[in-house]
Coordinates of C-alpha atoms in Angstrom, one line a residue:
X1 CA -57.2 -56.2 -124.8
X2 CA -54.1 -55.3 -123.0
X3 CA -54.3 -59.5 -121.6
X4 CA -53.9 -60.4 -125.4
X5 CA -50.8 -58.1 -125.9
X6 CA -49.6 -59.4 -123.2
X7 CA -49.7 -63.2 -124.0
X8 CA -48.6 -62.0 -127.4
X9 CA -45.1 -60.5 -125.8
X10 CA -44.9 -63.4 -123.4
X11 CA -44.6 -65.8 -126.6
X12 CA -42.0 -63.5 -128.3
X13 CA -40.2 -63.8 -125.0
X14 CA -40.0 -67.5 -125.0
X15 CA -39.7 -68.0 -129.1
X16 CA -36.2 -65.4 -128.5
X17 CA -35.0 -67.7 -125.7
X18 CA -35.4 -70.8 -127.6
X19 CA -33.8 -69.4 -130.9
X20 CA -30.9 -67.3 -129.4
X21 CA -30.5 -69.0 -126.1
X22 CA -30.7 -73.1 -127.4
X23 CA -26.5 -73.7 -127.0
X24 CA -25.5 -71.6 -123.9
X25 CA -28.8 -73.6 -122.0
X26 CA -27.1 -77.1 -123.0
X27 CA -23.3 -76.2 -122.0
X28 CA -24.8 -74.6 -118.7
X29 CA -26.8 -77.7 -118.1
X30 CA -23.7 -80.0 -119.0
X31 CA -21.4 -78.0 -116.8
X32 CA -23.8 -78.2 -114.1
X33 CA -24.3 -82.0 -114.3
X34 CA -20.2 -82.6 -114.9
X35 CA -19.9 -80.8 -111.5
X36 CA -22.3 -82.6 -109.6
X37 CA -20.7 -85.9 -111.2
X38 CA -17.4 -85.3 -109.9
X39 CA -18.5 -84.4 -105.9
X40 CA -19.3 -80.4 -106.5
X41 CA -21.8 -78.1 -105.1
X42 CA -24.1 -75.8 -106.8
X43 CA -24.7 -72.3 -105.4
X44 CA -27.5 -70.1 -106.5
X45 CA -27.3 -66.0 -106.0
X46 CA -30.1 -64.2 -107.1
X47 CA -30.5 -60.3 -106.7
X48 CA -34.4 -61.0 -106.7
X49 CA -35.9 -62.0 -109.7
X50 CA -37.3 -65.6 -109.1
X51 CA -34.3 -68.1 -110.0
X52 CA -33.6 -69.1 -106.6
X53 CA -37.1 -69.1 -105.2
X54 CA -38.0 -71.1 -108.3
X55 CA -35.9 -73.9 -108.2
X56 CA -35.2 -74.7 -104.6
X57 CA -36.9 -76.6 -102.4
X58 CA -40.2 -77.8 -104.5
X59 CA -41.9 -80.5 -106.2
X60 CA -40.4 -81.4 -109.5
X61 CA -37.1 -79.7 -108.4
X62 CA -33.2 -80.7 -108.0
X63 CA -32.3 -81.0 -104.9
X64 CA -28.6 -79.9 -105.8
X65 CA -29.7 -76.4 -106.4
X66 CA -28.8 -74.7 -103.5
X67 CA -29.3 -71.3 -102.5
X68 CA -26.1 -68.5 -101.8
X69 CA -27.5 -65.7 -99.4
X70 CA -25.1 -63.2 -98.0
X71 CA -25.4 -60.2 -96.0
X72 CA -23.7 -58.5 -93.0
X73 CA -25.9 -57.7 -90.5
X74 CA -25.5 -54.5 -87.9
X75 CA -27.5 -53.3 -85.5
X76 CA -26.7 -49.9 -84.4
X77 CA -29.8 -47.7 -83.3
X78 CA -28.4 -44.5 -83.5
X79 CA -30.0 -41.0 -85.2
X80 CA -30.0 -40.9 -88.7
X81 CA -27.1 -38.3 -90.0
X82 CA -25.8 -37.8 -93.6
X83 CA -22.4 -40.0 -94.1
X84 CA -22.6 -39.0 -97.9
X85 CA -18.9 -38.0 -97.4
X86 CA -17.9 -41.4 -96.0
X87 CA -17.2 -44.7 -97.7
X88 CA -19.3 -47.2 -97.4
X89 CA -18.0 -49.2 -99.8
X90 CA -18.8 -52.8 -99.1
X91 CA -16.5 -54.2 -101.7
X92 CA -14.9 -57.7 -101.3
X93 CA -17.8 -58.6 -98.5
X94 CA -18.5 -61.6 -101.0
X95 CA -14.8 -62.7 -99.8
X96 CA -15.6 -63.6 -96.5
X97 CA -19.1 -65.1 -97.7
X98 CA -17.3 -67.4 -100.4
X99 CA -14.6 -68.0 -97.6
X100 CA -17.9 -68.9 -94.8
X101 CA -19.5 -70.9 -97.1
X102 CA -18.9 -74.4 -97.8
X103 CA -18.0 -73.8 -101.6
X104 CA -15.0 -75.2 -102.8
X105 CA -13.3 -74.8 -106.7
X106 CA -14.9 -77.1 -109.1
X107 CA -18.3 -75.8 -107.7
X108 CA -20.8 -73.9 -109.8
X109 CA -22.6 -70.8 -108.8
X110 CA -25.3 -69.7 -111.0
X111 CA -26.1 -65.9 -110.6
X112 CA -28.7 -64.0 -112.1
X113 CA -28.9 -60.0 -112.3
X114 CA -30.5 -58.4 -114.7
X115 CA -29.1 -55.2 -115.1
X116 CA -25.6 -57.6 -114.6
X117 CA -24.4 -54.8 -112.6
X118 CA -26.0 -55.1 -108.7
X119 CA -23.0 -54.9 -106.7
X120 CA -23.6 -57.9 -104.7
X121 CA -24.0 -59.9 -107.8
X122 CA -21.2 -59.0 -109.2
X123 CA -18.7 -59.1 -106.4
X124 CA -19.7 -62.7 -105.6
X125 CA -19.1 -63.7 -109.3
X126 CA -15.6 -61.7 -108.8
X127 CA -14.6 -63.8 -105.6
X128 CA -15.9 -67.3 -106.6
X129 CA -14.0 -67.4 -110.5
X130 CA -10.8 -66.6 -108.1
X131 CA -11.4 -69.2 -105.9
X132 CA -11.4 -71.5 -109.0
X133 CA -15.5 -71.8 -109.6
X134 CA -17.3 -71.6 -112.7
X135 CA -20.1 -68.6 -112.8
X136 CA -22.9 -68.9 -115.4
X137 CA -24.9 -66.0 -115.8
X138 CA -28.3 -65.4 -116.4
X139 CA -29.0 -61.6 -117.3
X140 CA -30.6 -59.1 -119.8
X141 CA -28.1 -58.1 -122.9
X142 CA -29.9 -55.5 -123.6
X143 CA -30.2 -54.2 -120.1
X144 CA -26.0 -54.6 -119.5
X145 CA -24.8 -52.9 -122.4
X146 CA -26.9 -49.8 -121.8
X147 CA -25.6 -49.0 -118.0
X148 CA -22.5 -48.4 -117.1
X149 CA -20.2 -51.2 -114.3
X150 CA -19.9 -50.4 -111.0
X151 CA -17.7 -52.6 -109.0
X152 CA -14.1 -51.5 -109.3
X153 CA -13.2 -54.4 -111.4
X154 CA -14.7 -52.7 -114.1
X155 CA -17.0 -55.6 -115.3
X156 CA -20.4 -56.2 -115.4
X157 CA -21.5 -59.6 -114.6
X158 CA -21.4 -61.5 -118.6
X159 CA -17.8 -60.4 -118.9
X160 CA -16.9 -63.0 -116.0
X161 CA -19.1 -65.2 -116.7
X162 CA -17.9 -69.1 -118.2
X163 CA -21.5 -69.3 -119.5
X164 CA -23.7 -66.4 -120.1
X165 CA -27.6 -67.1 -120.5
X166 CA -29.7 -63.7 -122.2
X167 CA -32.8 -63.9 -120.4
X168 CA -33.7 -61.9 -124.1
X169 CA -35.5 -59.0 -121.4
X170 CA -36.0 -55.5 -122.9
X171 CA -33.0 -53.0 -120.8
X172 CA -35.5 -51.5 -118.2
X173 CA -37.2 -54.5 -117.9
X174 CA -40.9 -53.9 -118.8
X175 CA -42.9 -55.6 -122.0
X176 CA -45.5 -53.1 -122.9
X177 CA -46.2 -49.6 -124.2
X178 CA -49.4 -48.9 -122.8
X179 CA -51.2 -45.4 -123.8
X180 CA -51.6 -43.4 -121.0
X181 CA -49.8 -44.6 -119.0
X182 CA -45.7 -43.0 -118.4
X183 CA -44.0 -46.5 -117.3
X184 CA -43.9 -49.4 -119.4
X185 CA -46.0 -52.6 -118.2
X186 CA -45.3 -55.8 -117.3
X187 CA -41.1 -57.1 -116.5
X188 CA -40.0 -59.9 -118.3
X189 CA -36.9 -61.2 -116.3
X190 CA -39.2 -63.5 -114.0
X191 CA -40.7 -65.5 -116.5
X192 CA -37.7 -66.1 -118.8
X193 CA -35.4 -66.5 -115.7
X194 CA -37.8 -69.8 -114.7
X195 CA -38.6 -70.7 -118.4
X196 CA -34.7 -70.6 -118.8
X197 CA -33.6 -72.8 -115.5
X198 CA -36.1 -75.1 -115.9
X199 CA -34.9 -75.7 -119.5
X200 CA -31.5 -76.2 -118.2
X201 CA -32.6 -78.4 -115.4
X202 CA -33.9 -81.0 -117.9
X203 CA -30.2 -81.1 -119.7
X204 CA -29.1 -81.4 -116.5
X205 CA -31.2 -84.6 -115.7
X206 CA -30.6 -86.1 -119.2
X207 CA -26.7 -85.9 -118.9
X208 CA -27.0 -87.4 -115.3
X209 CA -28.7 -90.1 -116.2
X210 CA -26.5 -90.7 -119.5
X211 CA -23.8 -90.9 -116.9
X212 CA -25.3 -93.1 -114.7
X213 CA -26.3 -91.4 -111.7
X214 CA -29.9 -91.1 -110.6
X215 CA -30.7 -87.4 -109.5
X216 CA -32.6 -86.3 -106.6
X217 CA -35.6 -84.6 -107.0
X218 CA -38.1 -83.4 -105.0
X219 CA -41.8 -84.6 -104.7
X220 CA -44.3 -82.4 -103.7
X221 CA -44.3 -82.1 -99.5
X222 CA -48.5 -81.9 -100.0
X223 CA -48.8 -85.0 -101.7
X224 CA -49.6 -88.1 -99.9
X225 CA -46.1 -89.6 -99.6
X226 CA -44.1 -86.6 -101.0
X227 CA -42.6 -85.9 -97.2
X228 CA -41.7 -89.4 -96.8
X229 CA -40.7 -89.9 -99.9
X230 CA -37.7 -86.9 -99.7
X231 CA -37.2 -87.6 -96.2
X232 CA -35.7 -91.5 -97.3
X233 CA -34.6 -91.6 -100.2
X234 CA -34.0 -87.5 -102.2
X235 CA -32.4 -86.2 -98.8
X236 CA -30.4 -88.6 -98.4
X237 CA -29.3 -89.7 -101.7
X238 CA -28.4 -85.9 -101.9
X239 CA -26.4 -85.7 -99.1
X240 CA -24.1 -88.7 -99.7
X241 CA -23.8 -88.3 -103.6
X242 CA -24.0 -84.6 -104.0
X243 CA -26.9 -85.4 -107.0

């Protein structure tokens, strides 16, 4: 059954993540925890693949995972024509973002891309390590050293990264060869992206706590008491200790 070959890659994913992956998940979680310790912020910048849906803003959760959204905005109605001969380049747009933002150096953005080489992605990661931030990464080896960089930098996201996480996904994305069909079946990224965050998140409690400092975490908003229970003591713990 294709269910079986599926669970089957699923557990290769995982088993590749916890052999290859054990030591950059530690230091990330580490450098996020040192951060928090010492009055920084964490960002979060996803280009769609689960990491910041996953970790913010639920039961179980950190509330010093916040998420980075950019975008500009314009509304202009006017008849579609062909500016193929125009640049549109919206290079250094993560600038004024990092600049609007209330990030400061000594914060840490975590950034995932797969491919490590969505534009956004990697312009953000461009701004923030010269504003004096630490990036960590979380993207497909395999998928970045098979395409080519397209920000005029020259890199693709792991070459500015301080920590870089493989999320051990197959370049393309997709798990499974599946006679008859053309595409390959079934992306990877999601799955190791949470498996991988969530992994970090617990080093990241562990070193808080070694520290001394009690971490804010969400309880469920649906569970009698959850609401209340953020509302007095994660929310504001969070916002006058930054953990």
């Amino acid at each position: 059954m294709l269910l079986e070959t599926y669970w089957t890659e699923v557990n290769g994913l995982y088993s590749r993540i916890r052999s290859t992956q054990r030591e950059n998940i530690i230091s990330a979680g580490k450098m996020i925890a040192d951060s928090a310790a010492n009055g920084g912020c964490i960002h979060i910048h996803d280009t769609g693949h689960i990491i910041d849906a996953e970790l913010v803003g639920r039961g179980g959760g950190l509330l010093l995972y916040k998420q980075f959204k950019y975008n500009l905005h314009v509304d202009n109605p006017v008849r579609t024509r062909d500016r193929s001969d125009m640049d549109t380049n919206m290079e250094g747009l993560a600038k004024y973002a990092v600049k609007r933002s209330g990030a400061k150096p000594g914060d840490v953005f975590i950034i995932g891309s797969v491919s490590g080489r969505s534009f956004s992605a990697v312009d953000l990661a461009f701004e923030a390590k010269k504003m004096g931030m630490k990036c960590i990464v979380i993207t497909s080896m395999a998928y970045g050293d098979s395409v080519a960089a397209v920000h005029s930098c020259g890199k693709k996201l792991f070459e500015m990264a301080d920590i870089v996480i493989d999320n051990c996904a197959p370049a393309a994305e997709s798990m499974m060869e599946v006679e008859g069909l053309e595409a390959r079946l079934c992306a990877a990224s999601g799955l190791s992206a949470a498996y991988i965050m969530w992994s970090v998140t617990t080093v990241v409690v562990e070193e808080l706590l070694r520290l001394g400092k009690n971490p804010s975490i969400y309880k469920s908003h649906n569970f009698p008491g959850g609401g209340e229970y953020n509302r007095d003591v994660s929310i504001p713990r969070y916002e006058s200790e930054g953990i």
